[in-house]
Short mmCIF file of C-alpha atoms and ligand atoms in Angstrom, two decimals:
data_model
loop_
_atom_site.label_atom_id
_atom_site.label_comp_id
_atom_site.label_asym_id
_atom_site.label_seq_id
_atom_site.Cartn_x
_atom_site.Cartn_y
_atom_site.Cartn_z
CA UNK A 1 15.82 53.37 15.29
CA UNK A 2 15.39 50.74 12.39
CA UNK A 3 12.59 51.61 9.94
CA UNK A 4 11.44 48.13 8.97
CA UNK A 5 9.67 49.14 5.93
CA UNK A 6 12.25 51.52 4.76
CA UNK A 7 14.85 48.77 4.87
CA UNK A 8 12.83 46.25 3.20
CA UNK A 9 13.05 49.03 0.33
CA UNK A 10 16.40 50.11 0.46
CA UNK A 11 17.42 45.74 -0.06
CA UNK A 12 14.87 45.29 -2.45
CA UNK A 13 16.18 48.03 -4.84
CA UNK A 14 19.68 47.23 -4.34
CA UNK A 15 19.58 43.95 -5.15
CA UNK A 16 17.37 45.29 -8.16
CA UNK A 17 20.54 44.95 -10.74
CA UNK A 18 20.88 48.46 -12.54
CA UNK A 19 23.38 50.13 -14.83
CA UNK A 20 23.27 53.45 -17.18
CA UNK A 21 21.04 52.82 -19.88
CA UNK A 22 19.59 49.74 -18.23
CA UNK A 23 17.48 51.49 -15.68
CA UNK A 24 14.29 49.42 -16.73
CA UNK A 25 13.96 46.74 -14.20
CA UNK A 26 14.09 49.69 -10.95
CA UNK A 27 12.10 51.90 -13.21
CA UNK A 28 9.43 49.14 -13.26
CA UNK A 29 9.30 49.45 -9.73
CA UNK A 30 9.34 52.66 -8.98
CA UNK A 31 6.81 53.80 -11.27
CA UNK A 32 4.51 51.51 -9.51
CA UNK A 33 5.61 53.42 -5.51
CA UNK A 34 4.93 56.58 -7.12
CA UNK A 35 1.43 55.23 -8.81
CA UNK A 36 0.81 54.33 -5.22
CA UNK A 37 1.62 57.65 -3.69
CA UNK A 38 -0.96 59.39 -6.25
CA UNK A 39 1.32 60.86 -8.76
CA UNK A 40 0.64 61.23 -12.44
CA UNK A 41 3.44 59.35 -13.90
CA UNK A 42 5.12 60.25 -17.40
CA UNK A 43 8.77 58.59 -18.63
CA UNK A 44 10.40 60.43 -21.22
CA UNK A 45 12.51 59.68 -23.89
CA UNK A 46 15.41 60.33 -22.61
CA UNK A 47 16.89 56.79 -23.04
CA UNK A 48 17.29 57.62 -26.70
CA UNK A 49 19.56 59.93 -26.48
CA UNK A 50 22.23 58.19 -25.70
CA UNK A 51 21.39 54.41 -26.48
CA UNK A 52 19.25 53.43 -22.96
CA UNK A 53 16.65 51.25 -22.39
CA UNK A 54 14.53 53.63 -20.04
CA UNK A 55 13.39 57.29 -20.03
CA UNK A 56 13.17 60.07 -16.73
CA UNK A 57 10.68 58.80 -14.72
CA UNK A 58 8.71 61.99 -13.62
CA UNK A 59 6.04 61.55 -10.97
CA UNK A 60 3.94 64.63 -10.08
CA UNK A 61 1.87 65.02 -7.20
CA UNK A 62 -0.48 68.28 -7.06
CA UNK A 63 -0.94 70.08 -3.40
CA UNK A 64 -3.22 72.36 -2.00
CA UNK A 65 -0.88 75.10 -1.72
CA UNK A 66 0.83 77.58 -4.16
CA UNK A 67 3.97 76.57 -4.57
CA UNK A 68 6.33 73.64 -6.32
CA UNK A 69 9.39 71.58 -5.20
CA UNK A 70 11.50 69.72 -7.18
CA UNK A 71 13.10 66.52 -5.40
CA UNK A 72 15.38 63.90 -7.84
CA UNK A 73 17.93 61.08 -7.60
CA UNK A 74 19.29 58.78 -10.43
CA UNK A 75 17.90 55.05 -10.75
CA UNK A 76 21.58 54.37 -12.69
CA UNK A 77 24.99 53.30 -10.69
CA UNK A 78 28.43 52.66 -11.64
CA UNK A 79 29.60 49.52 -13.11
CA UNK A 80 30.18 46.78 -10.82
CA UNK A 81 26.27 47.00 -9.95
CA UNK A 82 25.04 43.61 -10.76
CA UNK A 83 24.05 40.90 -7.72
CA UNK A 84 25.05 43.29 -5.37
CA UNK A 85 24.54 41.49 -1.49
CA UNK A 86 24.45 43.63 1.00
CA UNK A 87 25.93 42.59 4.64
CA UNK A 88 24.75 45.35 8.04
CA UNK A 89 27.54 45.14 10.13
CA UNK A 90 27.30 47.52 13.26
CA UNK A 91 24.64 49.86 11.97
CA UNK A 92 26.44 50.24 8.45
CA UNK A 93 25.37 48.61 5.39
CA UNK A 94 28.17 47.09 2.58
CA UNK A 95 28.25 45.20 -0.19
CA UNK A 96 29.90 41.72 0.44
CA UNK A 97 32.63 42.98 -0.93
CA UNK A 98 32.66 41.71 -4.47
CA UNK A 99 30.71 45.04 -5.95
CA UNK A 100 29.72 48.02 -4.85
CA UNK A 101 26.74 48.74 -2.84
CA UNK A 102 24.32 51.37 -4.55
CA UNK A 103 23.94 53.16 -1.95
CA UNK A 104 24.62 55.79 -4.43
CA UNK A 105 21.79 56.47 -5.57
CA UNK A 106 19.23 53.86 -4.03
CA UNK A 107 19.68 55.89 -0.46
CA UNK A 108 18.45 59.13 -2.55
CA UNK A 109 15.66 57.20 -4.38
CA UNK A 110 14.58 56.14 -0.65
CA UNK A 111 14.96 58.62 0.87
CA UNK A 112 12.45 60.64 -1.53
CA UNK A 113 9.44 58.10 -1.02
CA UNK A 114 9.68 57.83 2.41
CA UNK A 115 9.56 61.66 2.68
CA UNK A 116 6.76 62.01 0.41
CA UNK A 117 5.27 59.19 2.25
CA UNK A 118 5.25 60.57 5.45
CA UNK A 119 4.23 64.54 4.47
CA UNK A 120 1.26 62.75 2.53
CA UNK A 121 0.25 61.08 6.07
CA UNK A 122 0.61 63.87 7.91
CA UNK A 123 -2.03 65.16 6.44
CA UNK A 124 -0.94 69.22 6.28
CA UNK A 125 -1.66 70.92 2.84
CA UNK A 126 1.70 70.89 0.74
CA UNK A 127 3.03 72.50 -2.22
CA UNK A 128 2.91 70.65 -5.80
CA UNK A 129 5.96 67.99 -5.71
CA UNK A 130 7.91 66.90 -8.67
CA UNK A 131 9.67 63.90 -8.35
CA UNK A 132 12.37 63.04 -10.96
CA UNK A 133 14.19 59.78 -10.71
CA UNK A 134 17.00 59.69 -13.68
CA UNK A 135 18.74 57.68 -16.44
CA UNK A 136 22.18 57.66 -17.24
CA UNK A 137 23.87 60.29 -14.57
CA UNK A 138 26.86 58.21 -14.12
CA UNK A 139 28.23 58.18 -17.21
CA UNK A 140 27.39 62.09 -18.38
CA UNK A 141 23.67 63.35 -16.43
CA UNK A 142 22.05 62.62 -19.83
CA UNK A 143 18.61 61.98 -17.91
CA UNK A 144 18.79 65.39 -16.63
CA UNK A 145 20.27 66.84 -19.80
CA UNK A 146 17.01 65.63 -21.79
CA UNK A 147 14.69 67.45 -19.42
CA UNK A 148 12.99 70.43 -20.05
CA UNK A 149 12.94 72.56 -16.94
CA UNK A 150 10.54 75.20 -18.15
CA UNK A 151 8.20 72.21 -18.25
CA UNK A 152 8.23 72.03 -14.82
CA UNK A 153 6.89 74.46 -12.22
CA UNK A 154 9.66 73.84 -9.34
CA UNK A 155 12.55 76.87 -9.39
CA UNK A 156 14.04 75.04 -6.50
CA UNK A 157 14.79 71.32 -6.33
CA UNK A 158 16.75 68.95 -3.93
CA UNK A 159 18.85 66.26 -5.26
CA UNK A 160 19.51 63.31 -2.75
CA UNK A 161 22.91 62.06 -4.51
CA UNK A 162 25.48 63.59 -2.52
CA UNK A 163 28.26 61.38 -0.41
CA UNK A 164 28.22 62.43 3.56
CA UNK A 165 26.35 62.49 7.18
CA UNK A 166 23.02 63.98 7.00
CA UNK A 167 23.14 67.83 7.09
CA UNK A 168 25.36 67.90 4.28
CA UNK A 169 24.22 70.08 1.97
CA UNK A 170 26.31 70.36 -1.38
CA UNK A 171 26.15 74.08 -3.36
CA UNK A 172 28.43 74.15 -6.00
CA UNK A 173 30.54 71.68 -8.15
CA UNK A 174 32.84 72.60 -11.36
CA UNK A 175 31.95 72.61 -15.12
CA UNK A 176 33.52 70.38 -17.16
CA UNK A 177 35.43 69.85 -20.19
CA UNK A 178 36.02 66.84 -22.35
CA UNK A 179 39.53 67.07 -24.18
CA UNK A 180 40.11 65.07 -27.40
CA UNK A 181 43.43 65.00 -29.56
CA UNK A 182 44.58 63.29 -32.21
CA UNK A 183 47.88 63.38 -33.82
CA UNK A 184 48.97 62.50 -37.38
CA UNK A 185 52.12 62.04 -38.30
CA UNK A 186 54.23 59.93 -40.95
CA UNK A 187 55.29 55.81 -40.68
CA UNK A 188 58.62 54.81 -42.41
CA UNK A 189 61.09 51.73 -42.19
CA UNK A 190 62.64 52.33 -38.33
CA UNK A 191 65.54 50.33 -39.11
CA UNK A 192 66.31 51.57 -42.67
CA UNK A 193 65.12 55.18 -42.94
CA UNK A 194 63.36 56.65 -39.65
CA UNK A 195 64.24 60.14 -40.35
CA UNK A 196 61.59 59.97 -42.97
CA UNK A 197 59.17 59.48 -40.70
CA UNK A 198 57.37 61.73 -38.11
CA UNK A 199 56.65 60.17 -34.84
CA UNK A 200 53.37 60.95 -33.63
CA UNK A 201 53.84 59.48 -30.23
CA UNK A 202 56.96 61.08 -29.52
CA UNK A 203 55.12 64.50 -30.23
CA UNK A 204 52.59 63.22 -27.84
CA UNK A 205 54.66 62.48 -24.91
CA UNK A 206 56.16 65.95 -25.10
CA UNK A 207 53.04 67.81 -25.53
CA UNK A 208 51.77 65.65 -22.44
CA UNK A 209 55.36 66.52 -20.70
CA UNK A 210 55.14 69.96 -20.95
CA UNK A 211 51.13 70.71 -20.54
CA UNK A 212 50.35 72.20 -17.41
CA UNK A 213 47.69 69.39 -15.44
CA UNK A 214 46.43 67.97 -12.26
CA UNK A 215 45.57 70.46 -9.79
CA UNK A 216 45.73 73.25 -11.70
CA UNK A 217 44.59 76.04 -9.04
CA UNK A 218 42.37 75.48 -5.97
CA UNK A 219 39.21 75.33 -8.27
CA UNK A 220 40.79 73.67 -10.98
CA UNK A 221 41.94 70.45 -12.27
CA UNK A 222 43.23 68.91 -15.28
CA UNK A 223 43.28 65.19 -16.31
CA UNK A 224 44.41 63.12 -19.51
CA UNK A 225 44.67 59.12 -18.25
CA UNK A 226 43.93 57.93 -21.79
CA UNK A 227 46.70 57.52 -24.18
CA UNK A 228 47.33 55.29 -27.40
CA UNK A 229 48.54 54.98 -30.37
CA UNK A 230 47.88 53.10 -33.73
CA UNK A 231 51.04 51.35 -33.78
CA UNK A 232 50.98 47.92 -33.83
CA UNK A 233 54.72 46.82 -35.11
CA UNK A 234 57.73 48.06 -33.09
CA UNK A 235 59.48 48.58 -36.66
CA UNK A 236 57.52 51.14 -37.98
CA UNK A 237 57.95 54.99 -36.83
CA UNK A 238 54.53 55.57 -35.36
CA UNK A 239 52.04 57.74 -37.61
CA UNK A 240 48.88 57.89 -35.42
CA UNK A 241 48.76 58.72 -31.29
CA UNK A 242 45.79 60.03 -29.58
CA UNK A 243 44.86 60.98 -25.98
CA UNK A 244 41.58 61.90 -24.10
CA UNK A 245 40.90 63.63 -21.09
CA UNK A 246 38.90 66.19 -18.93
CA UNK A 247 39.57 69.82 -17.05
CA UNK A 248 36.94 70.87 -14.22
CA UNK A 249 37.21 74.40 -12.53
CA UNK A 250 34.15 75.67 -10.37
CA UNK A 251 34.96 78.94 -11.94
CA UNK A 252 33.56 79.00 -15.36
CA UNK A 253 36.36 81.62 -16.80
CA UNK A 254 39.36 79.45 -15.38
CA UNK A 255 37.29 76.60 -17.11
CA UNK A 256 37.78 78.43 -20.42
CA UNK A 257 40.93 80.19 -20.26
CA UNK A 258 42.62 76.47 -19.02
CA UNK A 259 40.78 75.07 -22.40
CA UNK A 260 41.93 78.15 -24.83
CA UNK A 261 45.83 76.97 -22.69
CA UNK A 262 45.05 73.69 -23.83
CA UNK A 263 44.51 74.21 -27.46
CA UNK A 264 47.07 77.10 -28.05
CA UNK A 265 49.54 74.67 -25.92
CA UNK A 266 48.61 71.45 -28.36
CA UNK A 267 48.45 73.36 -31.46
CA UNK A 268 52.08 74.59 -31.29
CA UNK A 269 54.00 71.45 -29.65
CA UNK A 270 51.84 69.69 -32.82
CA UNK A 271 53.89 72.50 -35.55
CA UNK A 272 57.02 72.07 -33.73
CA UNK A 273 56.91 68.25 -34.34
CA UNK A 274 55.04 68.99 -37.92
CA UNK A 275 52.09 66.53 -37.12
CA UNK A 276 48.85 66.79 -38.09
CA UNK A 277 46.46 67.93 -35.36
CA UNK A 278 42.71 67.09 -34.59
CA UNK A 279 41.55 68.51 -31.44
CA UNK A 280 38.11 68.14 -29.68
CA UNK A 281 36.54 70.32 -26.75
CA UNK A 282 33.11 69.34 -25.88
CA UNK A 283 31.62 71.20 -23.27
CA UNK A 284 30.22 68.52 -21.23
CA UNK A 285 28.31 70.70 -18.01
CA UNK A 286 28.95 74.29 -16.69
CA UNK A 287 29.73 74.70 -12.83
CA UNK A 288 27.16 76.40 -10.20
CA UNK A 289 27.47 77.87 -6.86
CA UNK A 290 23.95 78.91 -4.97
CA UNK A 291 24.72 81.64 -2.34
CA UNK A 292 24.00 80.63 1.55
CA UNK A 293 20.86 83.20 1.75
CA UNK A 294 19.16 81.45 -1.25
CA UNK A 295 15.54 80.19 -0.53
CA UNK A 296 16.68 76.34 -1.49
CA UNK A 297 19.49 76.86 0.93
CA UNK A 298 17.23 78.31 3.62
CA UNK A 299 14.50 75.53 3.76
CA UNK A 300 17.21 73.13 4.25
CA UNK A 301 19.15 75.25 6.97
CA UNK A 302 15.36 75.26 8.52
CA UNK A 303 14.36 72.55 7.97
CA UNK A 304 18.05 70.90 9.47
CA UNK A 305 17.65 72.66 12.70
CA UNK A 306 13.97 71.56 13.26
CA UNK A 307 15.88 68.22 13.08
CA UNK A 308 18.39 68.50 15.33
CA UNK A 309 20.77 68.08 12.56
CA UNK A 310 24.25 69.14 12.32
CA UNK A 311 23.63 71.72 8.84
CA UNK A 312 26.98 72.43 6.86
CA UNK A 313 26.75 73.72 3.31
CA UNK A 314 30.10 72.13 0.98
CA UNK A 315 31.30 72.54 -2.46
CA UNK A 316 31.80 69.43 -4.20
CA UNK A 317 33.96 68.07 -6.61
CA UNK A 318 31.78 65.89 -9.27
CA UNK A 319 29.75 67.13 -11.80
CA UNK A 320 25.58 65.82 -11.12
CA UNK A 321 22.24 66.82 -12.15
CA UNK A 322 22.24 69.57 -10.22
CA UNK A 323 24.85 71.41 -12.89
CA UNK A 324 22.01 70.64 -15.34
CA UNK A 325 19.16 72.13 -13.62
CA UNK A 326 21.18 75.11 -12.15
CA UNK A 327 22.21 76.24 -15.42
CA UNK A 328 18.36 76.13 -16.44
CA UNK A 329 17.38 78.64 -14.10
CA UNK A 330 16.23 76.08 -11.58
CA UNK A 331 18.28 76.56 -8.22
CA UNK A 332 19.21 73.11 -6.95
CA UNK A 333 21.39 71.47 -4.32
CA UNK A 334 22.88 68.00 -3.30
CA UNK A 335 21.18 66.59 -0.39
CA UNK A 336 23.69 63.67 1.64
CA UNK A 337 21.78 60.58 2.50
CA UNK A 338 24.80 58.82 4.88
CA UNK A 339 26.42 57.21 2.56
CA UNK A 340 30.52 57.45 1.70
CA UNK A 341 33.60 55.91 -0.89
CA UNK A 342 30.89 55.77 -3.08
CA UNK A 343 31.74 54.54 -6.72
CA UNK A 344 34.05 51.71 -4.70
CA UNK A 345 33.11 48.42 -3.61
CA UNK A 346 34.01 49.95 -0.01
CA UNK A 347 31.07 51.71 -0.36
CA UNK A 348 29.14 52.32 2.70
CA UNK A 349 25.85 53.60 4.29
CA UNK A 350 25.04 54.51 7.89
CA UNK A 351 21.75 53.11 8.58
CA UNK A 352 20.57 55.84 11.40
CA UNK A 353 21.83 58.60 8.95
CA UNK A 354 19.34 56.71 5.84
CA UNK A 355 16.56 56.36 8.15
CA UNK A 356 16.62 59.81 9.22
CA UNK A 357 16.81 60.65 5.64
CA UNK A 358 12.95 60.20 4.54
CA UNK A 359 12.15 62.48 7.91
CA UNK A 360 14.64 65.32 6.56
CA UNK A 361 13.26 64.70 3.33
CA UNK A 362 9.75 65.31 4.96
CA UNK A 363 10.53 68.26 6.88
CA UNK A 364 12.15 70.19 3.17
CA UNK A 365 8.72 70.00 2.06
CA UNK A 366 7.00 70.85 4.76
CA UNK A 367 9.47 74.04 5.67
CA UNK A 368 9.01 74.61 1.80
CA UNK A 369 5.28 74.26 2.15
CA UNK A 370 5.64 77.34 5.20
CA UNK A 371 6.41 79.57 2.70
CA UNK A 372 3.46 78.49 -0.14
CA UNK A 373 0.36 80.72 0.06
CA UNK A 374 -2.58 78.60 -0.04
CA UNK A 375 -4.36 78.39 -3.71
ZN1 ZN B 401 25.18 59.51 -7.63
#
């Protein structure tokens, strides 16, 4: 059944234009929703580490009961996010086809007020909720990576950013790697005296040809789309090539042997062709998997079932602020709202799946809240 007001919100937000590091204009608005549900609102300064507009916005609501939840989704979206339209066509929502549709993470961002609407109104005691809409998670979770967990009290947090039917509950996802090279090597006269040179992209190509990448193993994957070099004449031996890349595994020793592989493998092909090497690694988020009998996993098999839902617990294949907070201590899961080919401008959201999402929403905190002694 169509929730009138929850639609209104879900169209007003998406057509709310939005990108990483320009999160102002939705943060605007939802600081004043979460003013309205009683929080005390903070932003930090997030934005300025890494050239944003906007900080976190953290809205916290005290409850009468012992006990603190953690529920986030990112105000960001992937390029492409600007006058977005949306058409309903058959009980699924799309962009008109010109962008994508935000659903990803506007769904999530709904999803959490409704929820926190409707426990509010229902007027049981409930735990201490800490709501944390983020900056910048598309382009490297740098909202999440600027927060402080031991500032919060939550150890378990849901994060409603996860592609998927409600019921889909997401558990682990890989670390990741960001892989750097450059190569030196020497220009001369190609016509008159190329043997004097050393040809940097030639020593690229092979130590592309030869490195072991794509699907490495069942948890791991290697990528390295971006090539160039410096070269800008065809008649001079090329002197300067570089490429850039990633590896994920879900297993954080594959993750590192696959990166010592990499350098060992770069480092040699680089002496063989007698070019100068500059590698990078930057270790960019670690991976997490939360075992099935873990509270966070619990509430939400509970709280499924009171729902009627259809509960299945996945691995996924992204990297999202749930790496960040996991690694802090703070045991955290992706929470699907009904939306899928996110990231596309195929994108799309099935409306009974995001209307159902504020009452699942609503029933985490209130399982949660069954398990809070009261203050
Ligand atoms: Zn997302």
């Amino acid at each position: 059944m169509k929730n009138e007001a929850m639609y209104r919100e879900l169209l007003d937000l998406l057509t709310t234009d939005s990108a990483s590091g320009k999160e102002s204009a939705i943060a605007d608005k939802l600081e004043i929703k979460l003013k309205e549900l009683g929080c005390t609102v903070t932003r930090d300064n997030a934005g300025e580490t890494f050239g944003g507009e906007c900080g976190n916005l953290i809205g916290i609501l005290e409850g009468e009961l012992d006990g603190s939840v953690m529920l986030s989704s990112h105000m960001d979206r992937v390029p492409n996010g600007y006058g977005i339209q949306p058409v309903e066509k058959d009980g699924v929502l799309y962009s008109d086809g010109t962008t994508i549709l935000a659903a990803d993470d506007i769904s999530g961002v709904c999803a959490i007020l409704e929820g926190v609407r409707r426990a509010k109104a229902s007027g049981k005691p409930l735990p201490r909720i800490e709501i944390i809409f983020s900056v910048g998670e598309e382009t490297g979770l740098f909202g999440a990576k600027a927060i402080d967990v031991s500032t919060l009290k939550s150890r378990i947090g849901y994060i409603f950013d996860s592609p998927g039917g409600l019921g889909r509950f997401v558990n682990g996802a890989p670390g990741m790697y960001h892989l750097n090279v450059t190569l030196t090597g020497r220009p001369a006269h190609a016509g008159n005296e190329p043997e004097k040179g050393i040809d940097a992209g030639n020593a690229m190509c092979d130590m592309l040809a030869t490195l072991k990448q794509g699907r490495l193993d069942p948890q791991s994957t290697a990528n390295f789309p971006m090539l160039s070099t410096g070269s800008t004449s065809r008649n001079v031996v090329c002197d300067l090539a570089s490429f850039k890349g990633e590896a994920r595994s879900r297993d954080l020793q594959k993750l590192e042997d696959y990166v010592a592989y990499f350098e060992a493998h770069c480092n040699a092909v680089a002496e063989k062709h007698g070019v100068g090497i500059q590698l990078e690694k930057i270790q960019n988020f670690l991976p997490f998997l939360i075992p099935e009998d873990d509270q966070v996993l619990q509430v939400a098999k509970a709280a499924s079932e009171k729902l009627g839902l259809d509960y299945r617990v996945e691995v996924g294949g992204g990297g999202m602020d749930a790496n960040i907070y996991n690694a802090q201590g703070m045991a955290t899961v992706g929470v699907a709202t009904g939306y899928t080919k996110n990231h596309t401008k195929a994108e799309q959201l099935v409306l009974e799946d995001f209307f159902r999402s504020g009452e699942l929403c609503q029933t985490l905190i209130e399982t949660f809240a069954e398990s809070c002694a009261s203050k």
